[in-house]
mmCIF file of C-alpha atoms in Angstrom:
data_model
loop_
_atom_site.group_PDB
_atom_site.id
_atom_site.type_symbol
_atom_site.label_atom_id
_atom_site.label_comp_id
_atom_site.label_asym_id
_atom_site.label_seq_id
_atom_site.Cartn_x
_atom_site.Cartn_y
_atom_site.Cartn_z
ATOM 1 C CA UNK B 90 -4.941 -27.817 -13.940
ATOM 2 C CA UNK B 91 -3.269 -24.725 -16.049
ATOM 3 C CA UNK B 92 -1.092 -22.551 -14.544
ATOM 4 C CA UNK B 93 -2.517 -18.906 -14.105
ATOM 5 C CA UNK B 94 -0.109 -16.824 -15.887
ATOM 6 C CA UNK B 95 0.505 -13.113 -15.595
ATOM 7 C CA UNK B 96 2.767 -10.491 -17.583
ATOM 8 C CA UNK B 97 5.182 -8.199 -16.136
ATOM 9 C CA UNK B 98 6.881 -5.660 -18.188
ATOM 10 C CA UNK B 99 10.521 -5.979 -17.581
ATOM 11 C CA UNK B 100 11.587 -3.527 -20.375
ATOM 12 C CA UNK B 101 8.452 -1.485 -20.451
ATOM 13 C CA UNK B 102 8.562 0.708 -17.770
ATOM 14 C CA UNK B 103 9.431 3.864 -19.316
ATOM 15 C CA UNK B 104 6.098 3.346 -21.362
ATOM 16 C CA UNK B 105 2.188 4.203 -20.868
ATOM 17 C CA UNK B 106 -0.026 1.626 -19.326
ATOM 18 C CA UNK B 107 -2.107 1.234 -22.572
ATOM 19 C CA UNK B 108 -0.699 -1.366 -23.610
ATOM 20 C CA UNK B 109 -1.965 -3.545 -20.537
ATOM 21 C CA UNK B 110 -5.681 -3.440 -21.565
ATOM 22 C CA UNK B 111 -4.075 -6.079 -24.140
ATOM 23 C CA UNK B 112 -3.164 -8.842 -21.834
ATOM 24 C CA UNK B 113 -6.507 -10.603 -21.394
ATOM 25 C CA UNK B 114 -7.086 -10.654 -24.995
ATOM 26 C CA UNK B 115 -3.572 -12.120 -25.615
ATOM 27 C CA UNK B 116 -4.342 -14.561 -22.631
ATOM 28 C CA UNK B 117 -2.874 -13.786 -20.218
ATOM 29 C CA UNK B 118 -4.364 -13.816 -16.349
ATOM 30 C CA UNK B 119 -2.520 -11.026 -14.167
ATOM 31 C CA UNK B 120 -0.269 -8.231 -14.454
ATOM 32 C CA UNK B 121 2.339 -7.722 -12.619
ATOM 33 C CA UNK B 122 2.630 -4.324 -12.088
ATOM 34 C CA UNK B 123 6.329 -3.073 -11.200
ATOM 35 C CA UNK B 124 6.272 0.155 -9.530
ATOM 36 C CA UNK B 125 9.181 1.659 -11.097
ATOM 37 C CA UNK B 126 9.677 5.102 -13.245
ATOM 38 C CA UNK B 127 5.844 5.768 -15.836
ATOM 39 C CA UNK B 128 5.009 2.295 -14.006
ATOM 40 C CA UNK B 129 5.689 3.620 -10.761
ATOM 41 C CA UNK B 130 2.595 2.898 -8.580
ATOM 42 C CA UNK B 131 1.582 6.794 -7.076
ATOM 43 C CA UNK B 132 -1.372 9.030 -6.687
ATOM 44 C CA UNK B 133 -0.444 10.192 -9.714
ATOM 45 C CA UNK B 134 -0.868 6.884 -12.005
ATOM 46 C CA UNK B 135 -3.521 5.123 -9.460
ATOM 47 C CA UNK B 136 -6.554 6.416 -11.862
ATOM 48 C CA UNK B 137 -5.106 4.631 -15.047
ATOM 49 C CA UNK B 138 -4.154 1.521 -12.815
ATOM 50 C CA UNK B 139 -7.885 1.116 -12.012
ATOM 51 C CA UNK B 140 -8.927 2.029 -15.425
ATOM 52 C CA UNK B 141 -6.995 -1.298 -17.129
ATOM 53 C CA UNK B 142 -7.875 -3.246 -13.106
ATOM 54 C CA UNK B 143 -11.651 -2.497 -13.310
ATOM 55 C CA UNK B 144 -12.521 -3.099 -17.170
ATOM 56 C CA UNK B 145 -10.535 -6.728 -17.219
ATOM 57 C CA UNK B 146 -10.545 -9.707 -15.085
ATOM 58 C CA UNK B 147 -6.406 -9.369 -14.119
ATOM 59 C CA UNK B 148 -5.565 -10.495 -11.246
ATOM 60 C CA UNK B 149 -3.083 -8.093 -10.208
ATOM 61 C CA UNK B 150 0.161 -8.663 -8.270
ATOM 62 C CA UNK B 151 3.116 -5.865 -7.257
ATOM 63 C CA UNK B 152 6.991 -5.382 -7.773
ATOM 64 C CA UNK B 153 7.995 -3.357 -5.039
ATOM 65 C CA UNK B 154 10.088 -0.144 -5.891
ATOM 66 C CA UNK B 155 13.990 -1.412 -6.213
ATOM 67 C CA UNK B 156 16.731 1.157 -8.237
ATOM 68 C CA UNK B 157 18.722 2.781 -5.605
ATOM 69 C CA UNK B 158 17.282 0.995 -2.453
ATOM 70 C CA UNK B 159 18.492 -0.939 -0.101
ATOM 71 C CA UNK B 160 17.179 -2.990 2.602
ATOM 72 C CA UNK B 161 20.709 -3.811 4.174
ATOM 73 C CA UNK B 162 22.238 0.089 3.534
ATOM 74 C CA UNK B 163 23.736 0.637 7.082
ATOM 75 C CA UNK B 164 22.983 4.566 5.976
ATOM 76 C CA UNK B 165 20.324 5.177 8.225
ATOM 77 C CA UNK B 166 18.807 7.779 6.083
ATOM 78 C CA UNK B 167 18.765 5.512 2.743
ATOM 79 C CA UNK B 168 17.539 2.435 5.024
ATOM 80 C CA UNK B 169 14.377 4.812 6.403
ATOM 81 C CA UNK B 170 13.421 5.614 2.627
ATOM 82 C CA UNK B 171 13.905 2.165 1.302
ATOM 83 C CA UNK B 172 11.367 1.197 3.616
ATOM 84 C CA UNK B 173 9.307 4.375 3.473
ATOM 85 C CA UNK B 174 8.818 3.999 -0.260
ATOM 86 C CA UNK B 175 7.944 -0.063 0.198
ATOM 87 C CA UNK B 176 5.037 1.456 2.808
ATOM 88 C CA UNK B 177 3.892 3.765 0.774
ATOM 89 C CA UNK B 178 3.927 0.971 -2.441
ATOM 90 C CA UNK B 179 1.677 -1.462 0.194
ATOM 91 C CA UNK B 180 -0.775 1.398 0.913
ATOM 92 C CA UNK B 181 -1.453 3.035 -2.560
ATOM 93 C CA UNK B 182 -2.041 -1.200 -4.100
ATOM 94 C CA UNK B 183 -3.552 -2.976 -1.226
ATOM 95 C CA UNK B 184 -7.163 -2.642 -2.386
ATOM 96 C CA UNK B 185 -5.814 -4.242 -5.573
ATOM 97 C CA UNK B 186 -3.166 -6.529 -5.052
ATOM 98 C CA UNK B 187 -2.539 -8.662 -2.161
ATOM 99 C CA UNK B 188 1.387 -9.669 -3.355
ATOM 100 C CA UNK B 189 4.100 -7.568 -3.359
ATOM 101 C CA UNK B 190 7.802 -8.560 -4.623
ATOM 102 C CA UNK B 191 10.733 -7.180 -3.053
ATOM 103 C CA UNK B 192 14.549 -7.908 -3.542
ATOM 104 C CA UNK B 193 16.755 -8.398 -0.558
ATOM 105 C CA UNK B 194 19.531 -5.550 -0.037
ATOM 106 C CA UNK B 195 23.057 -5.847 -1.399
ATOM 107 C CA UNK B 196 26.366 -5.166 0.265
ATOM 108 C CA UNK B 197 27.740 -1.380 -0.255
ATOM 109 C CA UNK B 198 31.371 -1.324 0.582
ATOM 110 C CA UNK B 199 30.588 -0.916 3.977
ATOM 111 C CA UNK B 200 28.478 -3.302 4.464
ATOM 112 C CA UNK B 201 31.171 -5.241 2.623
ATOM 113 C CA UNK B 202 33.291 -4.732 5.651
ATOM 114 C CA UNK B 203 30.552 -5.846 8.162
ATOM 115 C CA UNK B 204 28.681 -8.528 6.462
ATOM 116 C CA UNK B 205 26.812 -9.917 9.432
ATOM 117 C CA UNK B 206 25.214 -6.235 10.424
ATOM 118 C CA UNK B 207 24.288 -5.664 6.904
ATOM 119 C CA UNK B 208 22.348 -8.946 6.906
ATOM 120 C CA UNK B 209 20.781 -7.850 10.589
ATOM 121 C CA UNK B 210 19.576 -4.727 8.683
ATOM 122 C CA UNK B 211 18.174 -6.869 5.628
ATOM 123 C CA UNK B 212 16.201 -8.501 8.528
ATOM 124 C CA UNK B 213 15.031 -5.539 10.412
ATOM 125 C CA UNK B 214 13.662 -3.802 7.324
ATOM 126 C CA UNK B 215 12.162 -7.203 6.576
ATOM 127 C CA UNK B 216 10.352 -7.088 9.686
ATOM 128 C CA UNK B 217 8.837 -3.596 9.934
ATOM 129 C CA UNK B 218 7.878 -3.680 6.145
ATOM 130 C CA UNK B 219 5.692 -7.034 6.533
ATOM 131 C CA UNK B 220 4.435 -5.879 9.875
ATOM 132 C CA UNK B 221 3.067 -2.547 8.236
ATOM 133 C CA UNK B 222 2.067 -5.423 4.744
ATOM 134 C CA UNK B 223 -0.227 -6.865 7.143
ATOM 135 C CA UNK B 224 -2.396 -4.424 8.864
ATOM 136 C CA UNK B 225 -2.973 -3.992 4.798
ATOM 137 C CA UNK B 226 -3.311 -8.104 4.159
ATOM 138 C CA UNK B 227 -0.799 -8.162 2.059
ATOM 139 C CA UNK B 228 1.913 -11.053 1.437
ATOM 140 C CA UNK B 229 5.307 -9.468 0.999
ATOM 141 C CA UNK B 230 7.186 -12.256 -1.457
ATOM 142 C CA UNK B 231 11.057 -12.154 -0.976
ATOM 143 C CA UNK B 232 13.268 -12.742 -4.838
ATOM 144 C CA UNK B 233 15.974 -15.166 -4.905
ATOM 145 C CA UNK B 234 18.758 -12.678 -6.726
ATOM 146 C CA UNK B 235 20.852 -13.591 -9.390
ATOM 147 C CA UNK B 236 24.698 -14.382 -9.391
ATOM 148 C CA UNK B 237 26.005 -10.886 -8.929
ATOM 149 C CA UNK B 238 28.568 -10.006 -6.499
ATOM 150 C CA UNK B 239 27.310 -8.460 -3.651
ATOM 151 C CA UNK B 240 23.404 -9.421 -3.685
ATOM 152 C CA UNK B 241 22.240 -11.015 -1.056
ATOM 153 C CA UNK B 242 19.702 -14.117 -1.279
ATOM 154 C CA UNK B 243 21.178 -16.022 -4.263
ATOM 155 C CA UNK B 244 21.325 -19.566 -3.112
ATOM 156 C CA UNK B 245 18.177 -21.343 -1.451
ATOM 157 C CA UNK B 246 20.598 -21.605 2.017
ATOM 158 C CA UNK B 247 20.373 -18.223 2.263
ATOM 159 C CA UNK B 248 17.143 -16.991 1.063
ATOM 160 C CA UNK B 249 15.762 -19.369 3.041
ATOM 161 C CA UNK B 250 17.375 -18.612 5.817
ATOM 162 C CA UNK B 251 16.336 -14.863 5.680
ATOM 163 C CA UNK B 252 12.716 -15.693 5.927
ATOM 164 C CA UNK B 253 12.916 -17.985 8.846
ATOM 165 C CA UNK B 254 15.166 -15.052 10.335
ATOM 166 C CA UNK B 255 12.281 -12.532 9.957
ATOM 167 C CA UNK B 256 10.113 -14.937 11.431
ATOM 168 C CA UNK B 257 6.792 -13.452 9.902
ATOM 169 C CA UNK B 258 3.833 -15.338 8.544
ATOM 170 C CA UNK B 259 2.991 -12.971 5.507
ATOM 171 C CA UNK B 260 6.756 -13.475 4.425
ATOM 172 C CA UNK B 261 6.998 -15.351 1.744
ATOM 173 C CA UNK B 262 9.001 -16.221 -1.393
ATOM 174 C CA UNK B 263 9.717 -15.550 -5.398
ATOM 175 C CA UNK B 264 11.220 -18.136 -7.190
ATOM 176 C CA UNK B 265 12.784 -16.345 -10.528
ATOM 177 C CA UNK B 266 13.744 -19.252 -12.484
ATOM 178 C CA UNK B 267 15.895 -16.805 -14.453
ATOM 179 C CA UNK B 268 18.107 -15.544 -11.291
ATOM 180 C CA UNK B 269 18.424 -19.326 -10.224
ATOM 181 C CA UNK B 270 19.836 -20.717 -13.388
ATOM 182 C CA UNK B 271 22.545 -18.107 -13.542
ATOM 183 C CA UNK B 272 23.419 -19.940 -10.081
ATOM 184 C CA UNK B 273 23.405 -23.097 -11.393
ATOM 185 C CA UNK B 274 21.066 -24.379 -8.693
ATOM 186 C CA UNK B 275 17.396 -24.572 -10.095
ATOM 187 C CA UNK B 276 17.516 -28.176 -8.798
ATOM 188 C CA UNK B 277 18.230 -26.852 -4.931
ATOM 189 C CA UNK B 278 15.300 -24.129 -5.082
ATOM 190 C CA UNK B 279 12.569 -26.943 -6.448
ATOM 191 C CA UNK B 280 13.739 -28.686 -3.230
ATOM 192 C CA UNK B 281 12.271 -26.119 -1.291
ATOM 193 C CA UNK B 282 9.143 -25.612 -3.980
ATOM 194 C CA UNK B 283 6.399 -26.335 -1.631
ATOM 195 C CA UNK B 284 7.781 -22.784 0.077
ATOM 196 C CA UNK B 285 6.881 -20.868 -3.014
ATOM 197 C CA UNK B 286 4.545 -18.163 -2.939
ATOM 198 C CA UNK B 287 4.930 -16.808 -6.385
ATOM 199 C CA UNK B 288 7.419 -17.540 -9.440
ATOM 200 C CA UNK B 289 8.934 -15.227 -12.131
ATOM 201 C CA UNK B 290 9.816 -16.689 -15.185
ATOM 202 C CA UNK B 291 11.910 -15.735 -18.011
ATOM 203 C CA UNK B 292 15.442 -17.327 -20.097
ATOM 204 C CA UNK B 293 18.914 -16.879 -20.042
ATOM 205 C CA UNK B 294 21.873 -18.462 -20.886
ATOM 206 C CA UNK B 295 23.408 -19.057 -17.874
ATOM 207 C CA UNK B 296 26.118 -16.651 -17.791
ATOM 208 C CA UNK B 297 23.959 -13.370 -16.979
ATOM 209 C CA UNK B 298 20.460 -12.111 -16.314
ATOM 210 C CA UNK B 299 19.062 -11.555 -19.260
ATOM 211 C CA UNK B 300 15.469 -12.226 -19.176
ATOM 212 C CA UNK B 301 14.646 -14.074 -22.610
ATOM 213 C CA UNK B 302 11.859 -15.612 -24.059
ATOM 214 C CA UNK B 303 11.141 -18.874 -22.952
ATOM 215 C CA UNK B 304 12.255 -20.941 -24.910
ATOM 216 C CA UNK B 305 15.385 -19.267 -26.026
ATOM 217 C CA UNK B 306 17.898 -20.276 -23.437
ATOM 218 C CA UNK B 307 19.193 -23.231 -21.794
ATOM 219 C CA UNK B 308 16.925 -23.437 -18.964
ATOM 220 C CA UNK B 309 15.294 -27.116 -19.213
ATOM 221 C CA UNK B 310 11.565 -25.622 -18.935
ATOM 222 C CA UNK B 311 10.122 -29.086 -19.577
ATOM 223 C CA UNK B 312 11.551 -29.861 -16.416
ATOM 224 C CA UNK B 313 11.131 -26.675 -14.797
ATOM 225 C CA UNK B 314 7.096 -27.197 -15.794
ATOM 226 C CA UNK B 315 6.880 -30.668 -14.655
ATOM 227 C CA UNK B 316 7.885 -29.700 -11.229
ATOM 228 C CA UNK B 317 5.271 -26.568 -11.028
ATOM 229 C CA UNK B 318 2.332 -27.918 -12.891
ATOM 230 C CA UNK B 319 0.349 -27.940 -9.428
ATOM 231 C CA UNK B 320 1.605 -24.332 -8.349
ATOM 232 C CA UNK B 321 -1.532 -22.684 -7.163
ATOM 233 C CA UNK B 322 0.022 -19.054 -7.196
ATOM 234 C CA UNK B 323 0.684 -16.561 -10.129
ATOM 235 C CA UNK B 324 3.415 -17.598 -12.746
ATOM 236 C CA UNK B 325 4.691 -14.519 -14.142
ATOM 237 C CA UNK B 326 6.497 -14.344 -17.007
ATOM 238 C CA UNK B 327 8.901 -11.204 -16.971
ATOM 239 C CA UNK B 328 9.065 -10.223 -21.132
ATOM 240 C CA UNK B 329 11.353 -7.784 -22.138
ATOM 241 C CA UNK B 330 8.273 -7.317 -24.831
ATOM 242 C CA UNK B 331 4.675 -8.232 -25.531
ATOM 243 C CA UNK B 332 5.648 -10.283 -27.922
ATOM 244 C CA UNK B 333 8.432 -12.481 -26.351
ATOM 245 C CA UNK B 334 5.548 -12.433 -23.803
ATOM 246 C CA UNK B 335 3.176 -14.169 -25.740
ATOM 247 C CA UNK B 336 5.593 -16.271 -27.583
ATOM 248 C CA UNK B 337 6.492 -17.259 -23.521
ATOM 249 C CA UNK B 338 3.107 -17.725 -22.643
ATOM 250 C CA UNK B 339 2.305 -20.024 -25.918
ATOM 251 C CA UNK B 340 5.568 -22.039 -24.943
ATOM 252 C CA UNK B 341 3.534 -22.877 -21.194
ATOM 253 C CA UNK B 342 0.320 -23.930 -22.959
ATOM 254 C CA UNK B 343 1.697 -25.492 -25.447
ATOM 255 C CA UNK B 344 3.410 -27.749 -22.632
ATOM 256 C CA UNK B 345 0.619 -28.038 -20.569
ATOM 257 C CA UNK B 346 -1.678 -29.664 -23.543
ATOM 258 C CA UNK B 347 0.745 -32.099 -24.476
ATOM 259 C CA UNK B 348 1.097 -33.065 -21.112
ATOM 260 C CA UNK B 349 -2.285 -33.287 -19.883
#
């Protein structure tokens, strides 16, 4: 079995969407579309969304807004529109995409203070936003963050522990290989790898998160591909180009037919 693998466009986001009508050709099977700046998913950009949705076979999945949100913001006012604008992203995609990525908040220096109410707010917002995801049937997938002071949900402990928190059934997770190795704990989060709901992939060399081709870094992706052959979810592959994109993509095939 191959693994179906989408394209999301890390460093493109600033762009037009014309370059997505290229993916199926290059071979790719979703887009991931991240709703941020031109990509931002609105009323606005929803006619050239279904242009590139409704003349290819994509299957499409979401990245929920993210710069300058914050799930665990004990500012009321910037908690209400962090979850406002990840409503309003479920409504506008639903009839397109039934996956939608979010990151977990991060500490501001208050929160810093009061660590254990920040992470009761992570949990709250958690709650109302995959309540509202599912009157839409849509699977809210929660990112395992990479090793930056003050993010929350870096290690599988505490990821994991988040979602049982929340405690709802259309919570689920993203395993970004990337964010994990810069952790040093790939190994920990394929423990937990029958809990995945959807994977990012991209390189790095261990230090920082800086989404290389695969290939490139020192992730061991033989390993890393062993353990997900059977993943039945989307396997996206987060390029900072079409091109390290494709060269990524060619790096999974390539595996796959030499290890059929």
């Amino acid at each position: 079995m191959s693994l179906k693998v989408g394209f999301s466009a890390y460093k493109l986001v600033t762009y037009p969407f014309s370059w997505a009508y290229r993916l199926e050709d290059m071979g790719f099977q979703g887009w991931e579309i991240v709703s941020e700046a031109k990509q931002r998913i609105s009323r606005e950009t929803l006619p050239e969304i279904k242009d590139i949705i409704n003349s290819t076979n994509l299957k499409i999945t979401v990245h929920g807004p993210f710069s300058d949100l914050n799930c665990a913001t004990l500012n009321d006012p910037i908690w209400n529109e962090t979850i406002a604008q990840f409503k309003q992203c479920i409504e506008l995609s639903a009839d397109f995409s039934d996956t939608m990525v979010i990151h977990p908040g991060v500490l501001s220096p208050l929160g810093n203070q009061v660590p254990d109410k920040a992470w009761d707010r992570n949990i709250e917002a958690l709650r109302i936003i995959c309540d509202h995801a599912k009157d839409y049937g849509v699977k809210i997938c929660l990112e395992n963050m990479p090793n930056m002071d003050k993010l929350l949900c870096r290690t599988p402990h505490e990821i994991f522990g988040m979602i049982e928190m929340v405690g709802r059934e259309n919570l689920g997770m993203t395993f970004d290989v990337g964010h994990a190795n810069t952790v040093k704990n790939i190994p920990g989060f394929l423990k937990e790898k029958h809990r995945f709901s959807h994977i990012h992939a991209h390189d790095n060399r261990g230090a920082h998160d800086e989404h290389l081709q695969i290939g490139t870094g020192i992730i061991d992706w033989k390993y890393i591909l062993k353990e997900i052959k059977d993943f039945d979810g989307v396997v996206v592959i987060e390029g900072r180009s079409l091109e390290e994109g494709e060269k990524s993509l060619e790096f999974i095939r390539d595996w796959e037919k030499n290890n059929q």
